[in-house]
PDB file of C-alpha atoms in Angstrom:
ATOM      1  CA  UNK A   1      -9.526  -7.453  30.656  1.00 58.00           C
ATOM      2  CA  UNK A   2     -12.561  -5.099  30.337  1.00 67.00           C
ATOM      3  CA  UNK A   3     -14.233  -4.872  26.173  1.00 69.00           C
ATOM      4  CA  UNK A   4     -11.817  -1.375  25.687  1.00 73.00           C
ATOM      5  CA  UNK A   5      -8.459  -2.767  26.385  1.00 76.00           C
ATOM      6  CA  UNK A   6      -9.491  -5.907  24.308  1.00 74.00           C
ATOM      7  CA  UNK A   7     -10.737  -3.755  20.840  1.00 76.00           C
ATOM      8  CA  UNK A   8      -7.036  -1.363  21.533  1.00 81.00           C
ATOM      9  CA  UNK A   9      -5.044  -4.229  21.697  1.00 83.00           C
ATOM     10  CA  UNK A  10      -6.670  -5.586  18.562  1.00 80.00           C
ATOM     11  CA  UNK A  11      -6.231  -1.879  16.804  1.00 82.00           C
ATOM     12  CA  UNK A  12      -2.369  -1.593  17.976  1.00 83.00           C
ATOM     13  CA  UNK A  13      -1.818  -5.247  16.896  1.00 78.00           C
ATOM     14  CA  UNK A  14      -2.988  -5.263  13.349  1.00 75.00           C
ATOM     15  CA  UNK A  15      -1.742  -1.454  12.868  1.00 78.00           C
ATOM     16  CA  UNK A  16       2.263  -3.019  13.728  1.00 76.00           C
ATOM     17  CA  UNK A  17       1.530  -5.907  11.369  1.00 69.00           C
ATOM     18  CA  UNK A  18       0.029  -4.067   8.318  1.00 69.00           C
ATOM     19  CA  UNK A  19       2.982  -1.084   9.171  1.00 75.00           C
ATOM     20  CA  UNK A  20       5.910  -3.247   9.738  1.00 73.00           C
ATOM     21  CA  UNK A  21       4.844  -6.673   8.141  1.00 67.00           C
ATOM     22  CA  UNK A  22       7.392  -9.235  10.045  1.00 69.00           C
ATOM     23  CA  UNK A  23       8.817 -12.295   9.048  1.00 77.00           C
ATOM     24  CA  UNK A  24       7.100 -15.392   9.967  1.00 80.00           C
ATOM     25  CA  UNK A  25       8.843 -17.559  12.471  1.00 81.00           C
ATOM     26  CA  UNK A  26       7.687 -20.490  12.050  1.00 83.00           C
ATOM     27  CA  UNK A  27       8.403 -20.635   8.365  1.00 84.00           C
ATOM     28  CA  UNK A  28      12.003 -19.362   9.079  1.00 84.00           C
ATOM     29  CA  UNK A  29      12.803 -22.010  11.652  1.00 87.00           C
ATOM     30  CA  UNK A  30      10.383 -25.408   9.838  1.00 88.00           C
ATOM     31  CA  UNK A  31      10.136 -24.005   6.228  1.00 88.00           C
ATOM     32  CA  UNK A  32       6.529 -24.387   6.257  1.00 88.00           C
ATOM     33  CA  UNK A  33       3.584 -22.154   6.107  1.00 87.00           C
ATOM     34  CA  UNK A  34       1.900 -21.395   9.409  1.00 87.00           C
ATOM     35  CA  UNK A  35      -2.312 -20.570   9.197  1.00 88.00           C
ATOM     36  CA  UNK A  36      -1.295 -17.327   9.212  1.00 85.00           C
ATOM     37  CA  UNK A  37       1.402 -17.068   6.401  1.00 86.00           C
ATOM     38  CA  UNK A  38       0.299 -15.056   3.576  1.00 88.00           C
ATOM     39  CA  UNK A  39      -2.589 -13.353   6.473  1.00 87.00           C
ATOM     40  CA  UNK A  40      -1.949  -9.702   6.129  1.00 82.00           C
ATOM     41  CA  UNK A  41      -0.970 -10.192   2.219  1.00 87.00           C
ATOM     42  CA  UNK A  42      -4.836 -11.961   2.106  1.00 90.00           C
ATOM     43  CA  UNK A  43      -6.240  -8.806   4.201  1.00 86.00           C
ATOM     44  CA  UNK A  44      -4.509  -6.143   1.759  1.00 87.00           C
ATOM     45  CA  UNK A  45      -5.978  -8.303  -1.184  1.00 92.00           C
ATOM     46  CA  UNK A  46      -9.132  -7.889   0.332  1.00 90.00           C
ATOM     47  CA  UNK A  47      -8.775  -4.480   1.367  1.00 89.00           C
ATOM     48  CA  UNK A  48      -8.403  -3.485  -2.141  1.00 92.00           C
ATOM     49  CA  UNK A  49     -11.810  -5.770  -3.792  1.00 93.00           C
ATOM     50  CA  UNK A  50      -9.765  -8.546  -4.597  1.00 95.00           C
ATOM     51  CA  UNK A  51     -11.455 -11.613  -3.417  1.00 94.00           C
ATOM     52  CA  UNK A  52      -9.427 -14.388  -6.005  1.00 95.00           C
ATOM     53  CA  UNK A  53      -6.018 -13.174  -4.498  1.00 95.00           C
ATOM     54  CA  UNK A  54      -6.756 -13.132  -1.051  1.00 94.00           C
ATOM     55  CA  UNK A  55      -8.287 -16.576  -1.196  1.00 94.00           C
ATOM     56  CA  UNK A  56      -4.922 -17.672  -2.794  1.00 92.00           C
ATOM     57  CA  UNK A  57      -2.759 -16.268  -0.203  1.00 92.00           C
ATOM     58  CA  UNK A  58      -4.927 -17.453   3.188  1.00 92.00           C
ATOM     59  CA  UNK A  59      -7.960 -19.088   2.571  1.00 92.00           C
ATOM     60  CA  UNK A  60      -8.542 -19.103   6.169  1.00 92.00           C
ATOM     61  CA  UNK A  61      -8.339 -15.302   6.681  1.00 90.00           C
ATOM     62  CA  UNK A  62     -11.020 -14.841   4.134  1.00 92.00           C
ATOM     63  CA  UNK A  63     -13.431 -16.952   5.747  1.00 90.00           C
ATOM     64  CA  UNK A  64     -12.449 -16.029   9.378  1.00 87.00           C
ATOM     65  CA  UNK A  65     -12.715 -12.028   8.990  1.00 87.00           C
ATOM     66  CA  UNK A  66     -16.945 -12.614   7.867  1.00 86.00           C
ATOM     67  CA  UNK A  67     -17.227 -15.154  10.757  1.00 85.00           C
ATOM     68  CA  UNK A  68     -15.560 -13.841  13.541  1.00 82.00           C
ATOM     69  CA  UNK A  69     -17.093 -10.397  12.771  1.00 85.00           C
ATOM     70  CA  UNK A  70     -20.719 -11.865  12.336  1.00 86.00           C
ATOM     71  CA  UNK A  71     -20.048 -13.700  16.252  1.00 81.00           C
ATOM     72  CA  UNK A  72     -19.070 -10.114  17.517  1.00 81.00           C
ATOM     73  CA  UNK A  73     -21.748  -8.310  15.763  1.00 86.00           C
ATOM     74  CA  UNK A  74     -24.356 -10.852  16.612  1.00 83.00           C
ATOM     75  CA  UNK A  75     -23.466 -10.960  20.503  1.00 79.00           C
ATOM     76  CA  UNK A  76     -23.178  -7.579  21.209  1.00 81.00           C
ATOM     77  CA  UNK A  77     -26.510  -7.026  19.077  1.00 82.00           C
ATOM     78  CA  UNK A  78     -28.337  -9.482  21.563  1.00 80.00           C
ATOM     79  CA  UNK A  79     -27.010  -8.747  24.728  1.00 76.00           C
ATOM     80  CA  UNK A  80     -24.603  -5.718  24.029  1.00 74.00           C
ATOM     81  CA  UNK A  81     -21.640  -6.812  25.568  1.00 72.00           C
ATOM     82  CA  UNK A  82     -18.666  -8.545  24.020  1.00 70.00           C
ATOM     83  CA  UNK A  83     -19.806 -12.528  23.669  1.00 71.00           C
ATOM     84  CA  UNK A  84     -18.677 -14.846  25.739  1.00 76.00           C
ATOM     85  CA  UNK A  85     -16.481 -17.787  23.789  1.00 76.00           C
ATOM     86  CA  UNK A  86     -17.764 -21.762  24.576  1.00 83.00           C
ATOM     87  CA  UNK A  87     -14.923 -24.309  24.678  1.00 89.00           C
ATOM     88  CA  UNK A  88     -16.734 -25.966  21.818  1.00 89.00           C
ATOM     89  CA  UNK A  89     -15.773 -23.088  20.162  1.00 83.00           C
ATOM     90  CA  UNK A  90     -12.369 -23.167  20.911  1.00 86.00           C
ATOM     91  CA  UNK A  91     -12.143 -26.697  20.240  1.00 92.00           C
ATOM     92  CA  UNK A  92     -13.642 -26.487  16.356  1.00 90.00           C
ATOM     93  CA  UNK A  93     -11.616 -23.332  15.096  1.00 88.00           C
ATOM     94  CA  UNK A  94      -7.879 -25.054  16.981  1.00 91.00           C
ATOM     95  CA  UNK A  95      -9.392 -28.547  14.523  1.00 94.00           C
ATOM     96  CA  UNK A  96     -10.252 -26.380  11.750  1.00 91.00           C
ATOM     97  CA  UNK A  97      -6.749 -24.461  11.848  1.00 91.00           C
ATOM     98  CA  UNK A  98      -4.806 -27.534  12.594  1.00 93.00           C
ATOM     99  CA  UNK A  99      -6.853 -29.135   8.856  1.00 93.00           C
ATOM    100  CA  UNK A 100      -6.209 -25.831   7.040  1.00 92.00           C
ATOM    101  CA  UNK A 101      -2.363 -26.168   7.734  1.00 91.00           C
ATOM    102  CA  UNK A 102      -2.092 -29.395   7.379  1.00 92.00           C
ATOM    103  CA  UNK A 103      -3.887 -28.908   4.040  1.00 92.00           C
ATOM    104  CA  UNK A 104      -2.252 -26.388   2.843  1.00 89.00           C
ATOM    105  CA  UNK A 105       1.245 -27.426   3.260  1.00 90.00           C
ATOM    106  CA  UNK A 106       0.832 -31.340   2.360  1.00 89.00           C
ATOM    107  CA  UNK A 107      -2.082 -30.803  -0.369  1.00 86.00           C
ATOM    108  CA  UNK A 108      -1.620 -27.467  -1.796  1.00 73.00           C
ATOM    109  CA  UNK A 109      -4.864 -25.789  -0.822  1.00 61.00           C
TER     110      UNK A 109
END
C-alpha cells in the first residue's frame, strides 16, 4: 500500500470516528475499558487546549499523538519517505498497550 492510500485511509478513519463516535465493543461485550476507550473524547480535549482532561480520559492517546507524529516527522525528514516500522517496535508499543489497559482497568490510572 503506497504512502497516499496509507495518509487517506488515516483521514477517512478518524473523520467517521470524530463524525459518528461509535460504541466501543469491547466494553459492551467485557465491561471493561479497551486502550482506546475514552480516545476520541482525549483527542477533542486536546483539540480544544485542554491537556488535564484528555490525560483523564486516555492517557495513552496523549502520549501516542507527540510520539507517533515525532517517528513520522523524523523519518520522512531523513530519508523522505514514510519510515519503515522494526518488530522491536511493534513488540514495545503491543507491551506498553497491554500495561496501560491492564493499568487502567485494575489500578485506576
Amino acid at each position: 500500500m503506497s504512502t497516499r492510500h496509507m495518509m487517506a485511509t488515516a483521514v477517512l478513519f478518524a473523520a467517521v470516528v470524530l463524525l459518528v463516535r461509535p460504541a466501543c465493543p469491547v466494553y459492551a461485550m467485557f465491561h471493561v475499558l479497551c486502550p482506546g476507550c475514552g480516545g476520541t473524547r482525549a483527542l477533542m480535549a486536546l483539540l480544544r487546549g485542554n491537556l488535564g482532561a484528555a490525560w483523564r480520559l486516555n492517557a495513552l492517546v496523549v502520549c501516542e499523538i507527540p510520539l507517533g507524529l515525532g517517528y513520522v516527522l523524523a523519518g520522512i525528514w531523513r530519508r523522505g519517505v514514510w519510515p519503515e516500522v522494526s518488530r522491536g517496535w511493534w513488540i514495545t508499543v503491543s507491551v506498553g498497550v497491554a500495561l496501560f489497559t491492564v493499568g487502567r482497568n485494575f489500578f485506576a490510572l
